[in-house]
mmCIF file of C-alpha atoms in Angstrom:
data_model
loop_
_atom_site.group_PDB
_atom_site.id
_atom_site.type_symbol
_atom_site.label_atom_id
_atom_site.label_comp_id
_atom_site.label_asym_id
_atom_site.label_seq_id
_atom_site.Cartn_x
_atom_site.Cartn_y
_atom_site.Cartn_z
ATOM 1 C CA ARG A 1 67.885 11.835 71.280
ATOM 2 C CA LEU A 2 67.406 13.499 74.702
ATOM 3 C CA ARG A 3 71.108 13.716 74.721
ATOM 4 C CA LEU A 4 71.242 15.521 71.644
ATOM 5 C CA GLU A 5 68.407 17.968 72.841
ATOM 6 C CA ASN A 6 70.600 18.635 76.082
ATOM 7 C CA TYR A 7 73.584 19.193 73.977
ATOM 8 C CA ASP A 8 71.723 21.586 71.616
ATOM 9 C CA LYS A 9 70.202 23.469 74.493
ATOM 10 C CA GLU A 10 73.561 23.874 76.372
ATOM 11 C CA LYS A 11 75.054 24.836 72.807
ATOM 12 C CA GLU A 12 72.373 27.516 72.614
ATOM 13 C CA GLN A 13 72.753 28.775 76.193
ATOM 14 C CA ARG A 14 76.656 29.090 75.646
ATOM 15 C CA ARG A 15 75.933 31.055 72.456
ATOM 16 C CA LEU A 16 73.565 33.331 74.463
ATOM 17 C CA LYS A 17 76.194 33.682 77.096
ATOM 18 C CA LYS A 18 78.834 34.617 74.646
ATOM 19 C CA LEU A 19 76.491 37.055 72.843
ATOM 20 C CA HIS A 20 75.592 38.498 76.460
ATOM 21 C CA ALA A 21 78.955 38.807 77.458
ATOM 22 C CA LYS A 22 80.049 40.286 74.141
ATOM 23 C CA LYS A 23 77.244 42.773 74.253
ATOM 24 C CA GLU A 24 78.158 43.578 78.064
ATOM 25 C CA ARG A 25 81.883 44.117 76.943
ATOM 26 C CA LYS A 26 80.728 46.382 74.155
ATOM 27 C CA GLU A 27 78.656 48.467 76.317
ATOM 28 C CA ALA A 28 81.550 48.622 78.950
ATOM 29 C CA ARG A 29 83.885 49.653 76.163
ATOM 30 C CA ALA A 30 81.322 52.439 74.929
ATOM 31 C CA HIS A 31 80.819 53.678 78.494
ATOM 32 C CA SER A 32 84.528 53.702 79.168
ATOM 33 C CA ARG A 33 84.976 55.513 75.572
ATOM 34 C CA GLN A 34 82.144 58.086 76.818
ATOM 35 C CA GLN A 35 83.830 58.703 80.211
ATOM 36 C CA ARG A 36 87.332 59.024 78.612
ATOM 37 C CA TYR A 37 85.670 61.795 76.143
ATOM 38 C CA GLU A 38 83.943 63.537 79.018
ATOM 39 C CA ARG A 39 87.223 63.644 81.109
ATOM 40 C CA GLN A 40 88.995 64.800 78.062
ATOM 41 C CA LYS A 41 86.552 67.629 77.240
ATOM 42 C CA LEU A 42 86.629 68.695 80.743
ATOM 43 C CA GLU A 43 90.394 68.689 80.829
ATOM 44 C CA THR A 44 90.438 70.708 77.488
ATOM 45 C CA GLN A 45 88.056 73.128 78.861
ATOM 46 C CA ARG A 46 89.894 73.496 82.059
ATOM 47 C CA ASN A 47 93.211 73.792 80.413
ATOM 48 C CA HIS A 48 92.028 76.507 77.709
ATOM 49 C CA PRO A 49 93.675 79.701 78.001
ATOM 50 C CA ARG A 50 90.772 81.749 78.411
ATOM 51 C CA ASN A 51 89.316 79.622 81.194
ATOM 52 C CA LYS A 52 92.542 79.817 82.883
ATOM 53 C CA GLU A 53 92.565 83.499 82.859
ATOM 54 C CA LEU A 54 89.121 83.387 84.024
ATOM 55 C CA TRP A 55 90.002 81.201 86.978
ATOM 56 C CA GLN A 56 92.845 83.294 87.863
ATOM 57 C CA GLU A 57 90.608 86.481 87.678
ATOM 58 C CA LEU A 58 88.039 84.690 89.958
ATOM 59 C CA THR A 59 90.805 83.628 92.439
ATOM 60 C CA LYS A 60 92.161 87.290 92.496
ATOM 61 C CA LEU A 61 88.664 88.517 93.005
ATOM 62 C CA MET A 62 87.974 86.409 95.882
ATOM 63 C CA LEU A 63 91.155 87.334 97.499
ATOM 64 C CA ASP A 64 90.196 91.032 97.113
ATOM 65 C CA ILE A 65 86.860 90.189 98.375
ATOM 66 C CA GLN A 66 88.705 88.642 101.496
ATOM 67 C CA LYS A 67 90.799 91.680 101.987
ATOM 68 C CA LEU A 68 87.725 94.028 101.669
ATOM 69 C CA GLU A 69 85.843 92.109 104.189
ATOM 70 C CA LYS A 70 88.690 92.123 106.621
ATOM 71 C CA GLU A 71 89.125 95.822 106.128
ATOM 72 C CA GLU A 72 85.318 96.298 106.726
ATOM 73 C CA ARG A 73 85.773 94.229 109.905
ATOM 74 C CA LEU A 74 88.656 96.463 111.095
ATOM 75 C CA TRP A 75 86.766 99.535 110.236
ATOM 76 C CA LYS A 76 83.821 98.381 112.166
ATOM 77 C CA GLU A 77 85.907 97.759 115.195
ATOM 78 C CA ALA A 78 87.790 101.449 114.884
ATOM 79 C CA LEU A 79 84.152 102.828 114.690
ATOM 80 C CA VAL A 80 83.104 100.811 117.921
ATOM 81 C CA GLU A 81 86.303 101.986 119.710
ATOM 82 C CA VAL A 82 85.854 105.751 118.636
ATOM 83 C CA ASN A 83 82.301 105.628 119.769
ATOM 84 C CA ARG A 84 83.395 104.170 123.138
ATOM 85 C CA LEU A 85 86.321 106.963 123.508
ATOM 86 C CA GLU A 86 83.512 109.722 122.647
ATOM 87 C CA LYS A 87 81.332 108.500 125.439
ATOM 88 C CA HIS A 88 84.320 108.535 127.839
ATOM 89 C CA HIS A 89 86.013 111.584 126.373
ATOM 90 C CA GLN A 90 87.112 114.418 128.862
ATOM 91 C CA PRO A 91 88.390 117.540 127.255
ATOM 92 C CA PRO A 92 92.114 118.416 128.579
ATOM 93 C CA GLU A 93 92.553 121.194 130.994
ATOM 94 C CA LYS A 94 92.916 124.611 129.552
ATOM 95 C CA MET A 95 96.279 126.258 130.074
ATOM 96 C CA LYS A 96 97.078 129.830 130.041
ATOM 97 C CA LEU A 97 99.683 130.316 127.273
ATOM 98 C CA GLY A 98 99.912 134.142 127.388
ATOM 99 C CA SER A 99 103.188 133.983 129.422
ATOM 100 C CA ILE A 100 104.800 131.705 127.051
ATOM 101 C CA VAL A 101 103.937 133.516 123.885
ATOM 102 C CA GLU A 102 105.066 136.771 125.617
ATOM 103 C CA GLU A 103 108.550 135.245 126.441
ATOM 104 C CA GLU A 104 109.133 133.399 122.803
ATOM 105 C CA TYR A 105 107.394 136.445 120.895
ATOM 106 C CA ASN A 106 110.572 138.589 121.158
ATOM 107 C CA GLU A 107 112.822 135.700 119.582
ATOM 108 C CA SER A 108 110.463 135.093 116.891
ATOM 109 C CA THR A 109 110.085 138.738 115.809
ATOM 110 C CA ASP A 110 113.922 138.392 115.231
ATOM 111 C CA LEU A 111 113.503 135.481 113.062
ATOM 112 C CA VAL A 112 110.631 136.887 111.198
ATOM 113 C CA LYS A 113 112.678 139.902 110.529
ATOM 114 C CA ASN A 114 115.687 137.998 109.122
ATOM 115 C CA VAL A 115 113.434 136.076 106.661
ATOM 116 C CA GLU A 116 111.968 139.135 105.458
ATOM 117 C CA ASN A 117 115.351 140.899 104.933
ATOM 118 C CA ALA A 118 116.594 137.495 102.948
ATOM 119 C CA ASN A 119 116.766 137.789 99.327
ATOM 120 C CA LEU A 120 115.030 134.628 98.437
ATOM 121 C CA GLU A 121 114.820 135.456 94.603
ATOM 122 C CA SER A 122 118.613 135.656 94.185
ATOM 123 C CA THR A 123 119.117 132.585 96.292
ATOM 124 C CA ALA A 124 116.495 130.698 94.248
ATOM 125 C CA THR A 125 117.928 131.769 90.993
ATOM 126 C CA MET A 126 121.486 130.632 91.798
ATOM 127 C CA LEU A 127 120.357 127.137 92.963
ATOM 128 C CA VAL A 128 118.598 126.951 89.446
ATOM 129 C CA ALA A 129 121.606 128.135 87.792
ATOM 130 C CA ASP A 130 123.856 125.701 89.633
ATOM 131 C CA VAL A 131 121.560 122.856 88.889
ATOM 132 C CA THR A 132 121.185 123.760 84.987
ATOM 133 C CA MET A 133 125.155 124.142 84.770
ATOM 134 C CA ALA A 134 125.449 120.776 86.317
ATOM 135 C CA THR A 135 123.051 119.090 84.034
ATOM 136 C CA GLU A 136 124.770 120.889 80.976
ATOM 137 C CA ARG A 137 128.196 119.209 82.079
ATOM 138 C CA ILE A 138 126.725 116.019 82.340
ATOM 139 C CA ASN A 139 125.156 116.284 78.861
ATOM 140 C CA TRP A 140 128.501 117.324 77.489
ATOM 141 C CA VAL A 141 130.194 114.362 79.152
ATOM 142 C CA LEU A 142 127.903 111.996 77.866
ATOM 143 C CA ARG A 143 127.794 113.349 74.357
ATOM 144 C CA SER A 144 131.768 113.070 74.537
ATOM 145 C CA VAL A 145 131.512 109.478 75.450
ATOM 146 C CA SER A 146 129.064 108.728 72.825
ATOM 147 C CA PHE A 147 131.303 110.351 70.178
ATOM 148 C CA VAL A 148 134.439 108.318 71.474
ATOM 149 C CA MET A 149 132.375 105.091 71.426
ATOM 150 C CA GLU A 150 131.184 105.797 67.591
ATOM 151 C CA GLU A 151 134.571 106.728 66.680
ATOM 152 C CA SER A 152 136.013 103.495 68.330
ATOM 153 C CA ASP A 153 133.481 101.450 66.265
ATOM 154 C CA ARG A 154 134.335 103.156 63.076
ATOM 155 C CA LEU A 155 138.069 102.647 63.585
ATOM 156 C CA ARG A 156 137.729 98.976 64.723
ATOM 157 C CA LYS A 157 135.397 98.232 61.652
ATOM 158 C CA GLU A 158 137.914 100.210 59.371
ATOM 159 C CA ALA A 159 140.804 97.937 60.531
ATOM 160 C CA TYR A 160 138.996 94.813 60.458
ATOM 161 C CA GLU A 161 137.857 95.561 56.839
ATOM 162 C CA LYS A 162 141.554 96.728 55.912
ATOM 163 C CA TYR A 163 143.253 93.477 57.267
ATOM 164 C CA GLN A 164 140.149 91.214 55.882
ATOM 165 C CA TYR A 165 140.332 92.459 52.311
ATOM 166 C CA ASP A 166 143.837 94.083 51.813
ATOM 167 C CA GLY A 167 145.358 90.554 51.807
ATOM 168 C CA HIS A 168 147.368 91.223 54.797
ATOM 169 C CA LYS A 169 148.124 87.923 56.613
ATOM 170 C CA PHE A 170 149.985 87.001 59.715
ATOM 171 C CA TYR A 171 152.657 84.365 58.996
ATOM 172 C CA GLY A 172 153.768 82.278 61.730
ATOM 173 C CA TYR A 173 150.553 82.086 63.788
ATOM 174 C CA PRO A 174 148.631 78.885 64.184
ATOM 175 C CA LYS A 175 145.186 80.328 63.049
ATOM 176 C CA VAL A 176 146.615 82.384 60.105
ATOM 177 C CA ASP A 177 143.264 82.237 58.203
ATOM 178 C CA ASP A 178 141.053 83.456 61.183
ATOM 179 C CA SER A 179 141.945 87.049 60.708
ATOM 180 C CA LYS A 180 138.989 88.154 62.764
ATOM 181 C CA GLY A 181 140.076 86.125 65.770
ATOM 182 C CA LEU A 182 143.752 87.308 65.448
ATOM 183 C CA PHE A 183 142.518 90.771 65.063
ATOM 184 C CA MET A 184 140.049 90.365 68.125
ATOM 185 C CA ALA A 185 143.056 88.940 70.074
ATOM 186 C CA LEU A 186 145.483 91.586 69.261
ATOM 187 C CA SER A 187 143.036 94.504 69.929
ATOM 188 C CA MET A 188 142.173 92.795 73.362
ATOM 189 C CA ASP A 189 145.806 92.444 74.537
ATOM 190 C CA SER A 190 146.811 96.058 73.531
ATOM 191 C CA PRO A 191 146.623 98.890 76.133
#
């Protein structure tokens, strides 16, 4: 009887251990699921386009702040340097420029007279007319090229339709039924 009681106790303890282990596994799975859910939620939030844009904007602003702080530091250094130079500033010696001005005055008056006598209006109008004529020539050439391109496209389309639908076939070529390919090959080879 004692053996039966011990056996029952051991059986009960094993059952309790199994229940306890099962409960712990269940809690561990639930905890793991919760952690996985939180990680996925954070990953989804991080990868959301709006959040990515905000992070990019944030990094851009941080870089701008760093640049501004550097610039501010440089301005402060420049201010200190200017203040130092102002303390030790000695004005340059004054020179008498009268003799230099008198020598160059005669030469400069000739230049001023030449400029006053020049007909600047006619020169400017000639330059404007030259530029206008050049642009008109360029426009004419561009119109001519576009007309030639349109005409070429029209003729190519017309020839293709003529040989496609008129029943003209080229016999003796391996790809007789590929009239478009033949036409393209023939038109490419011709000068």
